[in-house]
Short mmCIF file of C-alpha atoms and ligand atoms in Angstrom, two decimals:
data_model
loop_
_atom_site.label_atom_id
_atom_site.label_comp_id
_atom_site.label_asym_id
_atom_site.label_seq_id
_atom_site.Cartn_x
_atom_site.Cartn_y
_atom_site.Cartn_z
CA MET A 1 0.00 0.00 0.00
CA SER A 2 1.38 3.41 -0.87
CA ILE A 3 0.54 6.97 0.04
CA SER A 4 -1.70 8.49 -2.60
CA THR A 5 -0.27 11.69 -4.03
CA ALA A 6 -3.33 13.54 -2.78
CA THR A 7 -2.41 12.89 0.86
CA PRO A 8 0.68 15.13 1.08
CA ASP A 9 -1.29 17.92 -0.59
CA ARG A 10 -4.08 17.58 1.96
CA VAL A 11 -1.52 17.71 4.78
CA LEU A 12 0.11 20.85 3.38
CA ARG A 13 -3.27 22.51 2.90
CA ALA A 14 -4.19 21.70 6.51
CA ILE A 15 -1.03 23.49 7.65
CA ASP A 16 -1.71 26.57 5.53
CA ALA A 17 -5.25 26.68 6.93
CA ALA A 18 -3.89 26.43 10.49
CA ALA A 19 -1.17 29.10 10.07
CA ASP A 20 -2.78 31.61 12.45
CA GLU A 21 -3.35 28.93 15.07
CA ILE A 22 0.31 27.86 14.87
CA VAL A 23 1.50 31.46 15.31
CA ASP A 24 -0.95 32.06 18.17
CA PHE A 25 0.17 28.92 19.96
CA THR A 26 3.83 29.96 19.66
CA ALA A 27 3.01 33.42 21.04
CA ALA A 28 0.99 31.88 23.89
CA LEU A 29 3.98 29.74 24.88
CA ILE A 30 6.30 32.78 24.79
CA ARG A 31 3.95 34.52 27.25
CA LEU A 32 4.72 31.83 29.82
CA PRO A 33 8.09 32.99 31.20
CA THR A 34 9.78 29.60 31.58
CA VAL A 35 13.08 31.21 32.49
CA ASN A 36 15.94 28.89 33.39
CA PRO A 37 17.61 29.49 35.75
CA PRO A 38 15.74 29.19 38.03
CA GLY A 39 12.98 27.39 36.10
CA THR A 40 9.77 29.41 36.46
CA ALA A 41 6.28 28.69 35.10
CA TYR A 42 7.19 25.12 34.15
CA PRO A 43 3.92 23.49 35.30
CA GLU A 44 1.89 26.17 33.51
CA CYS A 45 3.81 25.63 30.28
CA ALA A 46 3.68 21.84 30.54
CA HIS A 47 -0.09 22.11 30.95
CA ALA A 48 -0.43 24.56 28.04
CA ILE A 49 1.36 22.09 25.77
CA GLY A 50 -0.53 19.14 27.27
CA ALA A 51 -3.91 20.80 26.74
CA ARG A 52 -3.07 21.45 23.11
CA LEU A 53 -1.83 17.90 22.59
CA ALA A 54 -5.04 16.57 24.17
CA ALA A 55 -7.09 18.75 21.83
CA CYS A 56 -5.07 17.25 18.98
CA GLY A 57 -5.98 13.69 19.92
CA PHE A 58 -2.93 12.75 22.00
CA GLU A 59 -3.07 10.80 25.24
CA VAL A 60 -1.30 13.13 27.63
CA GLU A 61 0.77 12.47 30.74
CA TYR A 62 2.55 14.87 33.06
CA LEU A 63 5.88 13.65 34.33
CA PRO A 64 7.43 15.55 37.26
CA ALA A 65 11.15 14.83 37.57
CA ASP A 66 10.81 12.95 40.86
CA GLY A 67 14.15 12.19 42.45
CA ARG A 68 16.02 15.10 40.90
CA PRO A 69 17.37 17.60 43.47
CA GLU A 70 16.41 20.57 41.27
CA HIS A 71 12.74 19.42 41.27
CA THR A 72 11.60 21.50 44.28
CA ALA A 73 8.33 22.88 45.60
CA ALA A 74 9.48 26.39 44.65
CA HIS A 75 10.54 25.36 41.13
CA PRO A 76 8.88 22.10 40.13
CA ARG A 77 10.32 20.37 37.07
CA VAL A 78 7.28 19.06 35.17
CA ASN A 79 7.60 17.43 31.75
CA VAL A 80 4.71 16.60 29.46
CA MET A 81 4.37 13.76 27.03
CA GLY A 82 1.69 12.91 24.50
CA ARG A 83 1.19 9.81 22.43
CA ARG A 84 -1.04 9.20 19.44
CA ARG A 85 -1.11 5.58 18.49
CA GLY A 86 -1.90 4.58 14.94
CA ARG A 87 -2.88 1.11 13.84
CA HIS A 88 0.41 -0.17 15.25
CA ASP A 89 2.78 0.89 18.00
CA ARG A 90 5.72 1.00 15.62
CA PRO A 91 7.34 2.74 14.01
CA THR A 92 7.19 5.50 16.59
CA VAL A 93 8.49 8.95 15.81
CA HIS A 94 9.12 11.05 18.91
CA LEU A 95 9.21 14.84 18.65
CA ASN A 96 11.03 16.42 21.59
CA GLY A 97 11.13 20.10 22.44
CA HIS A 98 12.47 21.86 25.53
CA PHE A 99 10.23 24.64 26.80
CA ASP A 100 12.70 26.34 29.13
CA VAL A 101 14.32 29.54 27.89
CA VAL A 102 17.43 31.44 28.94
CA PRO A 103 16.95 34.75 30.82
CA ALA A 104 15.98 37.68 28.62
CA GLY A 105 19.07 39.77 29.41
CA ARG A 106 19.31 43.40 28.36
CA GLY A 107 18.96 45.23 25.09
CA TRP A 108 15.41 44.34 24.04
CA SER A 109 13.27 46.73 22.00
CA VAL A 110 10.10 44.68 22.70
CA ASP A 111 8.78 43.00 25.83
CA PRO A 112 10.53 39.60 25.74
CA PHE A 113 7.49 37.82 27.22
CA ALA A 114 4.63 39.54 25.38
CA GLY A 115 4.57 37.26 22.34
CA VAL A 116 4.61 40.20 19.93
CA VAL A 117 3.88 39.34 16.28
CA ARG A 118 4.99 42.06 13.91
CA HIS A 119 5.97 42.25 10.22
CA GLY A 120 5.92 38.49 9.77
CA ARG A 121 8.03 37.77 12.84
CA ILE A 122 7.20 36.40 16.27
CA TYR A 123 9.35 38.12 18.89
CA GLY A 124 10.25 37.00 22.38
CA ARG A 125 12.63 35.01 24.53
CA GLY A 126 12.28 31.46 23.28
CA ALA A 127 10.63 32.48 19.99
CA ALA A 128 13.31 30.59 18.09
CA ASP A 129 14.82 28.51 20.91
CA MET A 130 12.46 26.76 20.86
CA LYS A 131 8.79 27.53 21.34
CA ALA A 132 8.27 27.87 17.59
CA GLY A 133 9.76 24.39 17.26
CA ILE A 134 7.30 22.99 19.78
CA ALA A 135 4.39 24.60 17.92
CA ALA A 136 5.71 23.26 14.60
CA ALA A 137 5.96 19.74 16.04
CA VAL A 138 2.46 19.76 17.55
CA TYR A 139 0.88 21.08 14.36
CA ALA A 140 2.87 18.78 12.08
CA ALA A 141 1.23 15.87 13.91
CA GLU A 142 -2.12 17.63 13.96
CA ALA A 143 -2.02 18.27 10.20
CA LEU A 144 -1.94 14.52 9.60
CA ARG A 145 -5.07 14.14 11.71
CA ARG A 146 -6.85 17.03 9.97
CA ALA A 147 -5.92 15.49 6.61
CA ASP A 148 -7.52 12.20 7.76
CA VAL A 149 -4.30 10.23 7.47
CA ASP A 150 -4.83 6.67 8.64
CA LEU A 151 -1.74 6.48 10.83
CA HIS A 152 0.18 3.24 10.54
CA GLY A 153 2.72 3.85 13.32
CA SER A 154 2.65 6.19 16.31
CA ILE A 155 3.61 9.76 17.06
CA GLU A 156 4.90 10.95 20.41
CA MET A 157 5.61 14.48 21.53
CA SER A 158 7.42 15.55 24.66
CA GLY A 159 7.80 19.02 26.12
CA THR A 160 10.73 18.96 28.52
CA VAL A 161 12.47 21.19 31.05
CA ASP A 162 16.01 22.34 31.72
CA GLU A 163 17.66 21.76 28.34
CA GLU A 164 19.48 25.05 28.77
CA SER A 165 21.05 23.79 31.99
CA GLY A 166 21.86 20.27 30.81
CA GLY A 167 18.46 18.57 30.49
CA PHE A 168 18.91 16.26 33.47
CA ALA A 169 15.38 16.76 34.86
CA GLY A 170 13.99 16.83 31.33
CA THR A 171 15.01 14.66 28.40
CA ALA A 172 17.58 12.73 30.44
CA TRP A 173 14.92 11.97 33.06
CA LEU A 174 12.51 10.68 30.39
CA ALA A 175 15.22 8.45 28.93
CA GLU A 176 16.28 7.17 32.35
CA HIS A 177 12.66 6.32 33.20
CA GLY A 178 12.04 4.37 30.02
CA ARG A 179 9.92 7.04 28.35
CA LEU A 180 12.35 7.83 25.57
CA THR A 181 14.38 4.76 24.68
CA ALA A 182 15.01 2.45 21.77
CA ALA A 183 12.61 -0.06 23.39
CA THR A 184 9.64 2.03 22.24
CA VAL A 185 10.93 4.77 19.93
CA ASP A 186 12.41 4.47 16.44
CA HIS A 187 13.22 8.04 15.45
CA VAL A 188 13.58 11.31 17.35
CA ILE A 189 13.35 14.78 15.87
CA ILE A 190 14.26 17.76 18.06
CA PRO A 191 12.97 20.97 16.45
CA GLU A 192 15.79 23.21 17.69
CA PRO A 193 16.42 26.39 15.65
CA LEU A 194 19.07 25.36 13.17
CA ASP A 195 17.57 27.16 10.11
CA VAL A 196 14.80 25.58 8.02
CA ASP A 197 17.09 24.26 5.31
CA ARG A 198 19.56 22.61 7.68
CA ILE A 199 19.41 19.21 9.32
CA CYS A 200 21.60 18.89 12.37
CA LEU A 201 23.17 15.45 12.73
CA GLY A 202 24.89 15.91 16.07
CA HIS A 203 27.31 17.99 18.08
CA ARG A 204 30.88 18.32 19.36
CA GLY A 205 31.92 17.08 22.79
CA VAL A 206 31.86 19.18 25.95
CA TYR A 207 34.22 19.10 28.89
CA TRP A 208 33.49 21.52 31.73
CA PHE A 209 36.06 21.58 34.46
CA GLU A 210 36.97 23.70 37.43
CA VAL A 211 40.52 24.64 38.26
CA THR A 212 41.33 25.85 41.78
CA THR A 213 44.61 27.52 42.60
CA HIS A 214 45.65 27.56 46.25
CA GLY A 215 47.72 30.40 47.72
CA ARG A 216 48.57 31.56 51.23
CA ILE A 217 46.68 34.38 52.94
CA ALA A 218 48.58 37.47 54.13
CA HIS A 219 47.90 41.18 54.67
CA GLY A 220 47.12 43.02 51.44
CA SER A 221 49.64 45.68 52.37
CA MET A 222 52.42 43.08 52.48
CA PRO A 223 51.66 40.77 49.55
CA PHE A 224 55.25 39.51 49.54
CA LEU A 225 54.40 37.57 52.71
CA GLY A 226 51.69 35.53 51.02
CA VAL A 227 51.09 33.59 47.82
CA SER A 228 48.34 35.00 45.60
CA ALA A 229 45.98 32.37 44.22
CA ILE A 230 44.69 35.03 41.82
CA ASP A 231 48.18 35.67 40.41
CA HIS A 232 48.58 31.93 39.94
CA MET A 233 45.23 31.67 38.15
CA GLY A 234 46.53 34.49 35.93
CA LEU A 235 49.45 32.25 35.04
CA VAL A 236 47.03 29.44 34.17
CA LEU A 237 45.00 31.70 31.91
CA GLU A 238 48.12 33.07 30.24
CA ARG A 239 49.54 29.65 29.56
CA VAL A 240 46.20 28.37 28.24
CA ARG A 241 46.03 31.34 25.86
CA ARG A 242 49.65 31.08 24.76
CA GLU A 243 50.22 27.31 24.63
CA LEU A 244 46.88 25.52 24.39
CA VAL A 245 44.56 27.66 22.29
CA PRO A 246 46.80 28.11 19.21
CA GLY A 247 47.20 24.33 18.88
CA MET A 248 43.47 23.76 19.33
CA ALA A 249 42.70 26.34 16.67
CA ARG A 250 44.60 24.22 14.14
CA ARG A 251 42.55 21.06 14.79
CA ALA A 252 39.47 20.82 12.59
CA THR A 253 36.81 18.13 12.71
CA SER A 254 35.32 16.33 9.73
CA MET A 255 31.87 16.92 11.31
CA PRO A 256 29.99 19.66 9.41
CA VAL A 257 29.88 22.00 12.43
CA VAL A 258 28.42 25.46 11.87
CA PRO A 259 29.46 28.23 12.00
CA ASP A 260 32.79 27.39 10.33
CA ALA A 261 34.87 28.73 13.22
CA ALA A 262 33.25 26.11 15.48
CA ARG A 263 34.72 23.33 13.36
CA TYR A 264 37.82 23.72 15.50
CA ALA A 265 38.41 22.82 19.13
CA THR A 266 37.55 25.76 21.41
CA LEU A 267 37.93 26.82 25.02
CA ASN A 268 36.16 29.51 27.02
CA VAL A 269 36.56 30.61 30.62
CA ASN A 270 32.94 30.61 31.80
CA GLY A 271 33.58 32.14 35.21
CA ILE A 272 36.18 33.09 37.76
CA ALA A 273 36.11 33.89 41.49
CA GLY A 274 38.87 34.50 43.97
CA GLY A 275 39.73 36.55 47.02
CA GLN A 276 37.37 39.20 48.35
CA PRO A 277 33.99 39.28 46.56
CA VAL A 278 34.07 42.45 44.45
CA ASP A 279 30.95 44.01 46.03
CA ALA A 280 31.76 42.96 49.61
CA ILE A 281 33.11 45.09 52.45
CA PRO A 282 36.83 45.57 51.73
CA SER A 283 39.19 43.31 53.67
CA PRO A 284 42.77 43.58 52.41
CA CYS A 285 44.08 40.07 52.01
CA VAL A 286 46.21 38.13 49.60
CA ALA A 287 43.79 35.67 47.99
CA ASP A 288 44.35 32.17 49.25
CA VAL A 289 41.99 30.56 46.75
CA CYS A 290 40.86 31.23 43.19
CA ARG A 291 38.51 29.12 41.12
CA ALA A 292 37.72 29.23 37.43
CA VAL A 293 35.30 27.21 35.31
CA PHE A 294 36.47 26.26 31.84
CA ASP A 295 34.34 25.20 28.88
CA ARG A 296 36.30 23.02 26.50
CA ARG A 297 34.55 21.86 23.33
CA PHE A 298 36.34 18.86 21.93
CA LEU A 299 36.17 17.12 18.58
CA PRO A 300 35.47 13.42 18.01
CA GLU A 301 38.98 13.29 16.50
CA GLU A 302 40.46 14.55 19.79
CA GLY A 303 38.37 12.54 22.23
CA PHE A 304 37.79 13.31 25.89
CA GLU A 305 40.80 11.55 27.41
CA ALA A 306 43.34 13.41 25.29
CA SER A 307 41.56 16.74 25.81
CA ARG A 308 41.69 16.28 29.57
CA ALA A 309 45.29 15.03 29.53
CA GLU A 310 46.33 18.17 27.69
CA ILE A 311 45.03 20.55 30.36
CA VAL A 312 46.45 18.39 33.16
CA ALA A 313 49.87 18.44 31.47
CA LEU A 314 49.69 22.22 31.27
CA LEU A 315 48.88 22.52 34.98
CA GLU A 316 51.63 20.05 35.90
CA GLY A 317 54.05 22.10 33.82
CA LEU A 318 53.10 25.22 35.78
CA ALA A 319 53.51 23.39 39.08
CA ALA A 320 57.00 22.32 38.03
CA ASP A 321 58.04 25.83 36.89
CA THR A 322 56.38 28.04 39.50
CA PRO A 323 57.38 28.17 43.16
CA GLY A 324 54.36 27.76 45.45
CA PHE A 325 51.96 26.81 42.62
CA ARG A 326 49.32 24.38 43.90
CA TYR A 327 46.15 23.43 42.06
CA ASP A 328 43.17 21.06 41.86
CA ILE A 329 41.19 20.13 38.80
CA ARG A 330 37.63 18.87 39.07
CA ASP A 331 35.52 17.50 36.22
CA LEU A 332 32.09 19.14 36.16
CA MET A 333 30.52 17.65 33.04
CA VAL A 334 31.54 15.49 30.13
CA VAL A 335 29.39 15.04 27.04
CA HIS A 336 30.81 12.95 24.26
CA PRO A 337 30.20 13.94 20.63
CA VAL A 338 27.19 12.40 18.88
CA SER A 339 26.34 12.11 15.21
CA THR A 340 23.55 10.34 13.33
CA PRO A 341 24.67 8.90 9.98
CA ALA A 342 23.68 11.04 6.99
CA GLU A 343 22.48 7.90 5.16
CA SER A 344 19.96 6.96 7.86
CA PRO A 345 16.28 6.76 6.79
CA LEU A 346 15.37 9.66 9.09
CA VAL A 347 17.92 12.02 7.54
CA ARG A 348 17.06 10.94 4.01
CA THR A 349 13.35 11.48 4.62
CA LEU A 350 13.96 14.96 5.99
CA ASP A 351 16.32 15.67 3.05
CA ARG A 352 13.59 14.78 0.60
CA HIS A 353 11.00 17.01 2.24
CA VAL A 354 13.26 20.02 2.76
CA ALA A 355 13.86 19.81 -0.98
CA THR A 356 10.12 19.45 -1.74
CA VAL A 357 8.93 22.26 0.53
CA LEU A 358 11.80 24.74 0.09
CA GLY A 359 12.82 23.87 -3.46
CA ARG A 360 16.48 23.58 -2.51
CA PRO A 361 18.56 20.79 -1.04
CA ALA A 362 19.02 20.48 2.71
CA GLN A 363 22.40 21.15 4.21
CA HIS A 364 23.72 18.73 6.82
CA VAL A 365 25.27 20.45 9.81
CA ALA A 366 26.48 19.73 13.31
CA SER A 367 25.89 22.02 16.27
CA PRO A 368 28.65 23.94 18.02
CA GLY A 369 26.94 23.31 21.37
CA THR A 370 25.18 20.27 22.75
CA TYR A 371 21.48 19.81 23.11
CA ASP A 372 19.23 16.99 24.26
CA GLN A 373 20.35 14.62 21.49
CA LYS A 374 23.11 13.51 23.87
CA HIS A 375 20.57 12.04 26.31
CA VAL A 376 18.48 10.49 23.53
CA GLU A 377 21.50 8.65 22.22
CA ARG A 378 23.57 7.99 25.34
CA ILE A 379 20.79 7.14 27.80
CA GLY A 380 17.92 6.24 25.48
CA GLY A 381 20.09 4.27 23.07
CA ILE A 382 18.29 5.78 20.06
CA ARG A 383 20.72 6.27 17.20
CA SER A 384 18.22 7.79 14.79
CA CYS A 385 18.01 11.35 16.14
CA VAL A 386 18.43 14.74 14.53
CA ALA A 387 17.57 18.35 15.17
CA TYR A 388 15.45 20.09 12.58
CA GLY A 389 13.23 23.08 13.25
CA PRO A 390 12.26 26.69 12.55
CA GLY A 391 14.29 29.71 13.57
CA VAL A 392 17.76 31.05 12.93
CA LEU A 393 20.52 29.56 15.06
CA ASN A 394 22.38 32.85 15.50
CA LEU A 395 19.32 34.53 17.07
CA ALA A 396 19.06 32.04 19.92
CA HIS A 397 19.81 33.60 23.32
CA GLN A 398 20.10 37.10 21.73
CA PRO A 399 18.09 40.25 22.58
CA ASP A 400 15.07 40.70 20.26
CA GLU A 401 15.04 36.97 19.50
CA TRP A 402 12.51 36.23 16.78
CA CYS A 403 11.25 33.51 14.48
CA ALA A 404 9.88 34.25 11.02
CA VAL A 405 6.29 33.11 10.53
CA ASP A 406 7.28 31.76 7.10
CA ASP A 407 9.99 29.60 8.67
CA LEU A 408 7.56 28.33 11.28
CA ILE A 409 5.08 27.23 8.61
CA THR A 410 7.81 25.79 6.38
CA ALA A 411 9.30 23.70 9.19
CA THR A 412 5.81 22.49 10.16
CA LYS A 413 5.33 21.27 6.58
CA VAL A 414 8.70 19.50 6.43
CA LEU A 415 8.03 17.82 9.78
CA ALA A 416 4.51 16.80 8.75
CA LEU A 417 5.63 15.22 5.48
CA THR A 418 8.42 13.44 7.34
CA LEU A 419 5.94 12.08 9.91
CA LEU A 420 3.68 11.01 7.05
CA ASP A 421 6.49 9.02 5.46
CA LEU A 422 7.80 7.49 8.66
CA THR A 423 4.50 6.69 10.40
CA GLY A 424 1.70 7.27 7.91
CA THR A 425 -0.22 4.92 5.70
CA GLY A 426 2.15 2.59 3.99
CA ALA A 427 4.91 2.93 6.55
CA ALA A 428 4.90 -0.84 6.93
CA ALA A 429 6.26 -1.19 3.42
CA ARG A 430 9.35 0.85 4.23
ZN1 ZN B 501 17.26 25.07 22.45
#
C-alpha cells in the first residue's frame, strides 16, 4: 500500500489553513516565562502544551522529575508527554522540544514575554529557541489528523524542562525512566532552531572543568608575605592562551559544524572567582583561593581523554616551573560527541521534504553546542536522532530573538511530510 499523491497535498493545505493557530500557539507559549535558571512557570507551560496535545488527539501524561534535586516545591520540574497511536505501536516517531528559555538579558526593544507578532516575525525570549519548534511539532502531527491520514505507526511528543542547563530533569529523566528509549521509539526529531534548510546530525563534545589555585593568605599591604591564588590563576589563563589555544585552533573536525569557526576545538573561561567578593566590604588580604570554570569543546577526533590530559599536562608544567603553585582540577561535566549517519532513513526522509517544501537541497550540519540529542543517544540508546526546526541559530539567546512566521510554517510542513512518510499509511512497506 502506498501513500496516494493527494495525501501530502491535503496535509500541506491543513497546515496553511492552520497558520494563524500555529502562530498564536507559539506566542501563547512565549507569554509563559519559563526562564531557566531558576525554572519558572514550568507546570503552567507543561499544561499549556498538554492541553493542546489533548485537543489534537494525544493521550497526555505529566511527568514531574521525581528524584532530581532541582525538582523542588518552589521550582517544580514538570515534563509533558503525548502519544497518538496509529494502527500499530511502531514505528514511533518522537518529537522532543524543551520549553525552558534562557533569561531575557538586556537590550530588548520589545517586551521579551509579550509574544509580539509584527511584520511576519514572532518576537520574544524562546521564539526561536524553541517555542516555535514545539508549535511546529504539535501542528505537524495535527495536520496529519486534519488530513484524515490513517496512521500506521505512532507519534509521540514531549515538552521537557532544563535543556538550557543540561536537560537532566527533562530529556535525560525521560530516557532514564524508560519514556524515551530504543525499546519504544524508532526516530527522534528535536525541532531546535538550526535554520529551516539545515538538518543537524549531532554535536561536538563538551568538557566543563573547574581549576582551583591555592595560595597563602597574608595582609594586602604586604603581599610579599603571602602567595596569591589570583596571580597563579593568571598564570594558568596566560599559559592556556599562549600554549593551548593556538594548537586547538589548528585542529578541525570532519563533522559539518556550523558556523565554520566552530569546526575547531575551542575553550572559554565561563567564570572566575577569587579573594574578596568584588561588592563585599573591603578586607585587604592576599587571595588564598581562586577558582575558574572552563568550557572546553572537543572534537570526536580529539576525544575526551586526550583533551583532559592536555590541560592536566599544562597545569603540571606550571607546578613544576612556578614556586608555590598548587592546584586542583575537578571534572564538572563530560558530554561525548554524537552524530547520526547522513544515510539513515530519518535524515534521508527529511532531506527529501526540505527539498520538496523549500525547493532547494538540505544542508547537513552539526551544532557547536550540545542539546538533548546527547541524552536520547547515550541514555535512550536511540541512534536515529536529529535536530530540525524553525528559527535562525544565531538569534538564539540574543536580545530581540525572533522567528519568522514563514519559517515556522515551512518547518511544520517539512516535519509533517516526514511524519507522514515514517509513520503514515504505507509505513509498513518501508
Ligand atoms: Zn534550544
